[in-house]
Amino acid sequence: MTRVLHVRDLRVSFPAPDGHRFHPVDGVSFSLDRGETLALVGESGCGKSLTSLALLRLVPPPGRVDAGSTIRLGDTDVLSLEGEALRRIRGRRIGMIFQDPMTSLNPVFTVGDQIAEGVRAHLPVTKAQARERALALLQEVGIPDPAGRLDAYPHQLSGGMRQRVMIAIALAAEPEILVADEPTTALDVTVQAQILEVLDQLRRARGMAVLLITHDLGIVAGRADRVAVMYAGQIVEEAPTLELFAHPSHPYTQGLFASVPRISGPVERLTPIGGTVPSPTAFPSGCRFRPRCPQAFDKSELPPDLLAVGPDHRMRCWLAEGRGGRD
Amino acid sequence: MTSVSPPLLEVRDLVKHYAAGGLFAGGPPVRAVEGVSFTVGRGETVALVGESGCGKSSVGRTILRLQEPTSGRAVFDGTDVFALDRAALRRLRRRMQIIFQDPYSSLNPRMTVGAAVAEGIEIHGLAKGAEVARRVAALLAEVGLDPGYARRYPHEFSGGQRQRVGIARALAVEPSFIVCDEPVSALDVSVQAQVLNLLADLQRERGLSYLFIAHDLAVVRQIARRVEVMYLGRIVESGPTEALLASPRHPYTVALLSAVPEPDPTRRRSRIVLRGDLPSPSDPPSGCPFHTRCFHPGRNERCRTELPLLRPVGATLAACHYAESTPAAAPATAASA
């Protein structure tokens, strides 16, 4: 396996009114191999979207990526890049799609122009070649009548079609990595199925690595090779998808599973997680899940590291100490 | 079911068209609801399920006359809702309430949560003076909020807490029926479970009836005993939740069900990827509204010309000419364009 992305100890901070800085992303480490899909899962405010923005150096000021963080894209140290070198990373090596395609598309340019612009920004081609390429991309993302749609404006397309256009733009320069931040959250469930299918086909065809950011465990189950669950700015559990779903181990992950209504099996009363997600300006000390954790104990007052619970399976919980040898 | 008492709510042939306005004035109307009939029993939850643009929210709003119907009837506990004058309608609203997907946009940001909950009590003259505050405190406690929060403003609350405020506000006038319009769609899963449990508890304790409008079949399964599946303004399938999910007879229900992302990587269900987009409700297809996207191997010319009506097939009612032979799932590789 070729490692395409390596993130180590990523910390993103923002200034608080009292002059200190708080850390919505606080020590996140993960890696991505070629052709692999890694899901970053968590609820609002867990830091998953900021993590993805940091990869492209798009953290909005006054936020910043703190010193000591590492983001390596192949041999490139992303955090040391400036200006033109940084621009060549965005789009060219890491493509990105967001939840709401309408706000990322320019309403006054045709779909074809916007894709061709993406192509020409990164590849040495003529206008005509770029338009050819745009047409091929529309075809690849499954847009019916691609030649006719080339001259359409964004408002003339449905939400699902717009998201396909966004994917085409993200793929224009053939990036090694696609970051998909809640790519189907704004879409209906049947359209969601279409888009996820397209993403999967493209990943397989191009050997692209995908970082899938989502709150939906259902999407993860069908599409990701590995899962990292985030809570309060940290990864609290990580494992291959089958392993994580078979043995969810962190009390937060277990809580998420118990909260989700199921489409099959017996209908039982849901077991919600008590309390609310903590604000990034005031993460609890010790284990950050402690105030909501039904299994908290004395040691939870100390911050746990990611500890092994099984093969390729780690969690940020002291309970792992008793289970490290599970096979 | 063999209930002796008549249903709490009976909706018959409800139609709601919106005139095309603005730039498109004079164009064809948007046919949001095209002849919808169903009933809601006492203490029962009926779910209206469908994707955006199917007309489900228009049904909910029209029943409460937040929007005026184009035609049809809605009878609530013996009262013809669409025939009421304003004063009578106001009295009826004490018994029929609504909660929304985004409670933030339905709460006045400059009114304390206590005042928002008290408003209905005062408008309907249900209590006076100190009794109002006492009721507000009791309602906040009932929905799981600290009664001390009455003096706070909506922006001080999380999404889940605001939905609880929305529920307390609806309960304040002691309704027997609540339209729940996507009440948990905007909430994180852990909080969604809290609100679903709360709605179930309140139903049991107060004997409430719900019309639960949603797009998520797993959520619907958790809360509703009966389901009405809508597509392009029509009910295409109707029946008891478990029967409908176990053996759906309308191809659209089959597709919708197969698209639900299930949090279980070991279950490999064949997924039906529907072709194309939802047609425009201002220019719906002729015949069966689903025929442009249907994958039923038996579909034919009749589907393009003749509108199928709801009829009993197995344990549900389905509006498909060939519901008897609807495949349990389409070939997993159905075209995705």
Coordinates of N, CA and C in Angstrom, one line a residue, chain A residues 91-261:
Chain A
G91 N -6.8 21.2 -5.0 CA -7.4 20.9 -6.3 C -6.5 19.9 -7.1
R92 N -5.2 20.2 -7.2 CA -4.4 19.4 -8.0 C -4.1 18.1 -7.3
R93 N -3.8 18.1 -6.1 CA -3.4 16.9 -5.4 C -4.5 16.5 -4.4
I94 N -5.2 17.4 -3.8 CA -6.3 17.1 -2.9 C -7.6 17.9 -3.4
G95 N -8.6 17.1 -3.8 CA -9.8 17.7 -4.3 C -10.8 17.7 -3.1
M96 N -11.8 18.6 -3.2 CA -12.7 18.7 -2.0 C -14.1 18.9 -2.5
I97 N -15.1 18.2 -1.9 CA -16.5 18.6 -2.1 C -17.2 18.8 -0.7
F98 N -18.2 19.7 -0.8 CA -18.8 20.0 0.5 C -20.3 19.6 0.5
Q99 N -20.9 19.9 1.6 CA -22.3 19.5 1.8 C -23.2 20.2 0.8
D100 N -23.1 21.5 0.6 CA -24.0 22.2 -0.1 C -23.4 22.7 -1.5
P101 N -23.7 22.0 -2.6 CA -23.1 22.3 -3.8 C -23.5 23.7 -4.4
M102 N -24.7 24.2 -4.0 CA -25.1 25.5 -4.5 C -24.2 26.6 -4.1
T103 N -23.8 26.6 -2.8 CA -23.0 27.7 -2.4 C -21.5 27.6 -2.9
S104 N -21.1 26.4 -3.4 CA -19.8 26.4 -3.9 C -19.7 26.6 -5.4
L105 N -20.8 26.6 -6.1 CA -20.8 26.8 -7.5 C -21.1 28.3 -7.8
N106 N -20.5 28.8 -8.9 CA -20.7 30.2 -9.2 C -22.0 30.3 -10.1
P107 N -23.0 31.0 -9.6 CA -24.3 31.0 -10.4 C -24.2 31.7 -11.7
V108 N -23.2 32.5 -12.0 CA -23.2 33.2 -13.3 C -22.4 32.5 -14.4
F109 N -21.7 31.4 -14.1 CA -21.0 30.7 -15.1 C -21.6 29.4 -15.4
T110 N -21.5 28.9 -16.6 CA -22.0 27.6 -16.9 C -21.2 26.5 -16.2
V111 N -21.9 25.4 -16.1 CA -21.2 24.2 -15.5 C -20.0 23.8 -16.3
G112 N -20.0 23.9 -17.6 CA -18.9 23.5 -18.4 C -17.7 24.4 -18.2
D113 N -18.0 25.8 -18.1 CA -16.9 26.7 -17.9 C -16.3 26.5 -16.5
Q114 N -17.1 26.1 -15.5 CA -16.5 26.0 -14.2 C -15.6 24.7 -14.1
I115 N -16.0 23.7 -14.8 CA -15.2 22.5 -14.8 C -13.9 22.7 -15.6
A116 N -14.1 23.4 -16.8 CA -12.9 23.6 -17.7 C -11.9 24.5 -16.9
E117 N -12.5 25.5 -16.2 CA -11.6 26.4 -15.4 C -10.7 25.5 -14.4
G118 N -11.4 24.6 -13.8 CA -10.6 23.7 -12.9 C -9.5 22.9 -13.6
V119 N -9.9 22.5 -14.8 CA -8.9 21.7 -15.6 C -7.7 22.6 -16.0
R120 N -8.0 23.8 -16.5 CA -7.0 24.7 -17.0 C -6.1 25.3 -15.9
A121 N -6.7 25.4 -14.7 CA -5.9 25.9 -13.5 C -4.7 25.0 -13.2
H122 N -4.9 23.7 -13.5 CA -3.9 22.7 -13.1 C -3.2 22.0 -14.2
L123 N -3.8 21.9 -15.4 CA -3.2 21.1 -16.4 C -2.9 22.0 -17.6
P124 N -1.8 21.7 -18.4 CA -1.4 22.6 -19.5 C -2.2 22.2 -20.7
V125 N -3.4 22.6 -20.8 CA -4.3 22.3 -22.0 C -4.9 23.5 -22.6
T126 N -5.3 23.4 -23.9 CA -6.0 24.5 -24.5 C -7.4 24.6 -24.0
K127 N -8.1 25.7 -24.4 CA -9.5 25.9 -24.0 C -10.4 24.7 -24.6
A128 N -10.1 24.4 -25.8 CA -10.9 23.3 -26.5 C -10.7 22.0 -25.8
Q129 N -9.4 21.7 -25.4 CA -9.1 20.5 -24.7 C -9.8 20.4 -23.4
A130 N -9.8 21.6 -22.7 CA -10.4 21.7 -21.4 C -11.9 21.4 -21.5
R131 N -12.5 21.9 -22.5 CA -13.9 21.7 -22.7 C -14.2 20.2 -23.0
E132 N -13.4 19.6 -23.8 CA -13.5 18.1 -24.0 C -13.4 17.4 -22.7
R133 N -12.4 17.8 -21.9 CA -12.2 17.1 -20.6 C -13.4 17.3 -19.7
A134 N -14.0 18.5 -19.7 CA -15.2 18.8 -18.9 C -16.3 17.9 -19.3
L135 N -16.5 17.7 -20.6 CA -17.5 16.8 -21.1 C -17.3 15.3 -20.6
A136 N -16.0 14.9 -20.7 CA -15.7 13.5 -20.3 C -16.0 13.4 -18.8
L137 N -15.7 14.4 -18.0 CA -15.9 14.4 -16.5 C -17.4 14.3 -16.2
L138 N -18.2 15.1 -16.9 CA -19.6 15.1 -16.7 C -20.2 13.7 -17.0
Q139 N -19.6 13.0 -18.0 CA -20.0 11.7 -18.3 C -19.6 10.7 -17.2
E140 N -18.4 10.9 -16.7 CA -17.9 10.0 -15.7 C -18.7 10.1 -14.4
V141 N -19.2 11.3 -14.0 CA -20.0 11.4 -12.8 C -21.4 11.1 -13.0
G142 N -21.8 10.6 -14.2 CA -23.1 10.1 -14.4 C -24.2 11.1 -14.7
I143 N -23.8 12.2 -15.3 CA -24.9 13.2 -15.7 C -25.5 12.8 -17.0
P144 N -26.8 12.6 -17.1 CA -27.4 12.3 -18.3 C -27.3 13.5 -19.3
D145 N -27.2 13.2 -20.6 CA -27.1 14.2 -21.6 C -26.0 15.2 -21.3
P146 N -24.7 14.7 -21.1 CA -23.6 15.6 -20.6 C -23.3 16.7 -21.6
A147 N -23.5 16.5 -22.9 CA -23.2 17.5 -23.9 C -24.2 18.7 -23.7
G148 N -25.4 18.4 -23.5 CA -26.5 19.4 -23.3 C -26.2 20.1 -22.0
R149 N -25.8 19.4 -20.9 CA -25.6 20.1 -19.6 C -24.4 20.9 -19.5
L150 N -23.5 20.8 -20.4 CA -22.2 21.6 -20.4 C -22.5 23.1 -20.4
D151 N -23.6 23.5 -21.1 CA -23.9 24.9 -21.1 C -25.1 25.3 -20.2
A152 N -25.4 24.4 -19.2 CA -26.4 24.8 -18.3 C -25.8 25.6 -17.1
Y153 N -26.6 26.4 -16.5 CA -26.2 27.1 -15.3 C -26.6 26.3 -14.0
P154 N -25.9 26.5 -12.9 CA -26.2 25.7 -11.7 C -27.6 25.6 -11.3
H155 N -28.4 26.8 -11.4 CA -29.7 26.8 -10.9 C -30.7 25.9 -11.8
Q156 N -30.2 25.5 -13.0 CA -31.0 24.7 -13.9 C -30.9 23.2 -13.5
L157 N -30.0 22.9 -12.5 CA -29.8 21.5 -12.2 C -30.4 21.2 -10.8
S158 N -30.8 19.9 -10.6 CA -31.3 19.5 -9.3 C -30.1 19.4 -8.3
G159 N -30.4 19.2 -7.0 CA -29.4 19.1 -6.0 C -28.4 18.0 -6.3
G160 N -28.9 16.9 -6.7 CA -28.1 15.7 -6.9 C -27.2 16.0 -8.1
M161 N -27.7 16.6 -9.2 CA -26.9 16.9 -10.4 C -25.8 17.9 -10.0
R162 N -26.1 18.9 -9.2 CA -25.1 19.9 -8.8 C -24.0 19.2 -8.0
Q163 N -24.3 18.3 -7.1 CA -23.3 17.6 -6.4 C -22.4 16.8 -7.4
R164 N -23.0 16.3 -8.4 CA -22.2 15.6 -9.4 C -21.2 16.5 -10.1
V165 N -21.7 17.7 -10.4 CA -20.9 18.7 -11.0 C -19.7 19.1 -10.1
M166 N -20.0 19.2 -8.8 CA -18.9 19.5 -7.8 C -17.9 18.4 -7.8
I167 N -18.4 17.2 -7.9 CA -17.4 16.1 -7.9 C -16.6 16.2 -9.2
A168 N -17.2 16.5 -10.3 CA -16.5 16.6 -11.6 C -15.4 17.7 -11.4
I169 N -15.7 18.8 -10.8 CA -14.8 19.9 -10.6 C -13.6 19.4 -9.7
A170 N -14.0 18.7 -8.6 CA -13.0 18.3 -7.7 C -12.0 17.3 -8.4
L171 N -12.6 16.6 -9.4 CA -11.7 15.5 -10.0 C -11.0 16.1 -11.2
A172 N -11.3 17.3 -11.6 CA -10.8 17.9 -12.9 C -9.3 17.7 -13.0
A173 N -8.5 17.9 -11.9 CA -7.1 17.8 -12.0 C -6.5 16.5 -11.5
E174 N -7.4 15.5 -11.5 CA -7.0 14.1 -11.1 C -6.2 14.1 -9.8
P175 N -6.9 14.5 -8.7 CA -6.2 14.6 -7.4 C -6.0 13.1 -6.9
E176 N -4.9 13.0 -6.0 CA -4.7 11.7 -5.4 C -5.7 11.5 -4.2
I177 N -6.2 12.6 -3.7 CA -7.0 12.4 -2.5 C -8.3 13.3 -2.7
L178 N -9.5 12.7 -2.4 CA -10.7 13.5 -2.4 C -11.2 13.6 -1.0
V179 N -11.4 14.8 -0.5 CA -12.0 15.0 0.8 C -13.5 15.3 0.5
A180 N -14.3 14.5 1.1 CA -15.8 14.7 0.9 C -16.4 14.9 2.2
D181 N -16.8 16.2 2.5 CA -17.3 16.7 3.8 C -18.8 16.6 3.7
E182 N -19.4 15.6 4.3 CA -20.9 15.4 4.3 C -21.5 15.6 2.9
P183 N -20.9 14.8 2.0 CA -21.3 15.1 0.6 C -22.8 14.9 0.2
T184 N -23.5 14.1 1.1 CA -24.8 13.8 0.7 C -25.8 14.2 1.8
T185 N -25.4 15.0 2.8 CA -26.3 15.3 3.9 C -27.5 16.2 3.4
A186 N -27.3 17.0 2.4 CA -28.4 17.9 2.0 C -29.2 17.2 0.9
L187 N -28.9 15.9 0.6 CA -29.7 15.3 -0.5 C -30.7 14.2 0.0
D188 N -31.7 14.0 -0.8 CA -32.6 12.9 -0.4 C -31.9 11.6 -0.5
V189 N -32.6 10.6 0.2 CA -31.9 9.3 0.4 C -31.7 8.6 -0.9
T190 N -32.6 8.7 -1.8 CA -32.4 8.0 -3.1 C -31.3 8.6 -3.9
V191 N -31.2 10.0 -3.8 CA -30.1 10.7 -4.5 C -28.8 10.4 -3.8
Q192 N -28.8 10.4 -2.5 CA -27.6 10.0 -1.7 C -27.0 8.7 -2.2
A193 N -27.9 7.8 -2.4 CA -27.4 6.5 -2.9 C -26.7 6.6 -4.3
Q194 N -27.2 7.4 -5.1 CA -26.6 7.7 -6.5 C -25.2 8.3 -6.3
I195 N -25.1 9.3 -5.5 CA -23.9 10.0 -5.3 C -22.8 9.1 -4.7
L196 N -23.2 8.4 -3.7 CA -22.2 7.5 -3.0 C -21.7 6.5 -4.0
E197 N -22.6 6.0 -4.9 CA -22.2 5.0 -5.9 C -21.2 5.6 -6.8
V198 N -21.5 6.9 -7.3 CA -20.5 7.5 -8.2 C -19.1 7.7 -7.5
L199 N -19.1 8.1 -6.3 CA -17.9 8.3 -5.6 C -17.1 7.0 -5.5
D200 N -17.8 5.9 -5.2 CA -17.2 4.6 -5.1 C -16.6 4.2 -6.4
Q201 N -17.3 4.3 -7.5 CA -16.8 3.9 -8.8 C -15.6 4.7 -9.1
L202 N -15.6 6.0 -8.9 CA -14.4 6.9 -9.2 C -13.2 6.5 -8.4
R203 N -13.4 6.2 -7.1 CA -12.3 5.8 -6.3 C -11.7 4.5 -6.8
R204 N -12.5 3.6 -7.2 CA -12.0 2.3 -7.7 C -11.3 2.5 -9.0
A205 N -11.9 3.3 -9.9 CA -11.3 3.5 -11.3 C -10.0 4.2 -11.2
R206 N -9.9 5.2 -10.3 CA -8.7 6.0 -10.3 C -7.7 5.7 -9.2
G207 N -8.1 4.8 -8.3 CA -7.2 4.5 -7.2 C -7.0 5.7 -6.3
M208 N -8.0 6.5 -6.2 CA -8.0 7.7 -5.4 C -8.2 7.3 -3.9
A209 N -7.6 8.1 -3.0 CA -7.9 7.9 -1.6 C -9.1 8.9 -1.3
V210 N -10.0 8.4 -0.4 CA -11.1 9.3 -0.1 C -11.2 9.5 1.5
L211 N -11.2 10.7 1.9 CA -11.5 11.0 3.3 C -13.0 11.4 3.4
L212 N -13.8 10.6 3.9 CA -15.2 10.8 4.0 C -15.6 11.3 5.3
I213 N -16.1 12.5 5.4 CA -16.5 13.1 6.7 C -18.0 13.1 6.8
T214 N -18.5 12.4 7.8 CA -19.9 12.2 7.9 C -20.4 12.1 9.4
H215 N -21.7 12.3 9.6 CA -22.2 12.0 11.0 C -23.0 10.7 10.9
D216 N -23.1 10.1 9.7 CA -24.1 9.0 9.5 C -23.4 7.6 9.5
L217 N -23.6 6.9 10.5 CA -22.9 5.6 10.6 C -23.4 4.6 9.5
G218 N -24.6 4.9 9.0 CA -25.1 4.0 7.9 C -24.2 4.2 6.7
I219 N -23.8 5.4 6.4 CA -23.0 5.7 5.2 C -21.6 5.1 5.4
V220 N -21.1 5.2 6.6 CA -19.8 4.6 6.9 C -19.8 3.1 6.6
A221 N -20.9 2.4 7.1 CA -20.9 1.0 7.0 C -20.8 0.5 5.6
G222 N -21.4 1.2 4.6 CA -21.4 0.7 3.3 C -20.2 1.2 2.5
R223 N -19.5 2.2 2.9 CA -18.5 2.8 2.0 C -17.1 2.9 2.5
A224 N -16.8 2.8 3.8 CA -15.5 3.1 4.3 C -14.7 1.8 4.6
D225 N -13.4 1.8 4.4 CA -12.5 0.7 4.8 C -12.2 0.8 6.2
R226 N -11.9 2.0 6.7 CA -11.5 2.3 8.1 C -12.4 3.4 8.6
V227 N -12.5 3.5 9.9 CA -13.3 4.5 10.6 C -12.5 5.1 11.7
A228 N -12.6 6.4 11.8 CA -12.1 7.1 13.0 C -13.3 7.9 13.6
V229 N -13.6 7.6 14.8 CA -14.7 8.3 15.5 C -14.1 9.5 16.2
M230 N -14.7 10.7 16.0 CA -14.2 11.9 16.7 C -15.1 12.4 17.8
Y231 N -14.6 12.9 18.9 CA -15.4 13.5 19.9 C -14.6 14.6 20.5
A232 N -15.2 15.8 20.7 CA -14.5 16.9 21.3 C -13.1 17.1 20.9
G233 N -12.9 17.1 19.5 CA -11.6 17.5 19.0 C -10.6 16.4 18.9
Q234 N -10.9 15.2 19.3 CA -10.0 14.1 19.3 C -10.6 12.9 18.6
I235 N -9.7 12.0 18.1 CA -10.1 10.7 17.6 C -10.2 9.9 18.9
V236 N -11.4 9.3 19.1 CA -11.6 8.5 20.4 C -11.6 7.0 20.1
E237 N -11.8 6.6 18.8 CA -11.8 5.2 18.5 C -11.4 5.1 17.0
E238 N -10.6 4.1 16.6 CA -10.3 3.9 15.2 C -10.1 2.4 15.0
A239 N -10.6 1.9 13.8 CA -10.5 0.5 13.5 C -11.0 0.3 12.1
P240 N -10.6 -0.9 11.5 CA -11.2 -1.2 10.2 C -12.8 -1.3 10.4
T241 N -13.5 -0.9 9.3 CA -15.0 -0.8 9.5 C -15.7 -2.0 10.1
L242 N -15.3 -3.2 9.5 CA -16.0 -4.4 10.0 C -15.7 -4.6 11.5
E243 N -14.5 -4.4 11.9 CA -14.1 -4.5 13.3 C -14.8 -3.5 14.2
L244 N -14.9 -2.3 13.8 CA -15.5 -1.2 14.6 C -17.0 -1.5 14.8
F245 N -17.7 -2.0 13.7 CA -19.1 -2.2 13.8 C -19.4 -3.5 14.6
A246 N -18.4 -4.5 14.5 CA -18.6 -5.7 15.3 C -18.3 -5.5 16.8
H247 N -17.3 -4.7 17.1 CA -16.9 -4.5 18.4 C -16.7 -3.0 18.8
P248 N -17.8 -2.2 18.7 CA -17.6 -0.8 19.1 C -17.2 -0.8 20.6
S249 N -16.2 -0.1 20.9 CA -15.6 -0.3 22.3 C -15.6 1.0 23.1
H250 N -15.4 2.1 22.5 CA -15.4 3.4 23.3 C -16.9 3.6 23.7
P251 N -17.1 4.0 25.0 CA -18.4 4.3 25.4 C -19.2 5.3 24.6
Y252 N -18.5 6.2 24.0 CA -19.1 7.2 23.1 C -19.6 6.5 21.8
T253 N -18.7 5.7 21.2 CA -19.1 4.9 20.0 C -20.3 4.0 20.3
Q254 N -20.2 3.4 21.5 CA -21.4 2.5 21.8 C -22.6 3.3 22.0
G255 N -22.5 4.5 22.6 CA -23.7 5.4 22.7 C -24.3 5.8 21.4
L256 N -23.4 6.1 20.4 CA -23.9 6.4 19.1 C -24.7 5.3 18.5
F257 N -24.1 4.1 18.6 CA -24.8 2.9 18.0 C -26.2 2.7 18.7
A258 N -26.3 2.9 20.0 CA -27.5 2.7 20.7 C -28.5 3.8 20.4
S259 N -28.1 4.9 19.9 CA -29.0 6.0 19.6 C -29.6 5.9 18.2
V260 N -29.1 5.1 17.4 CA -29.5 5.1 16.0 C -30.7 4.2 15.8
P261 N -31.9 4.8 15.3 CA -33.0 3.9 14.9 C -32.6 3.0 13.8

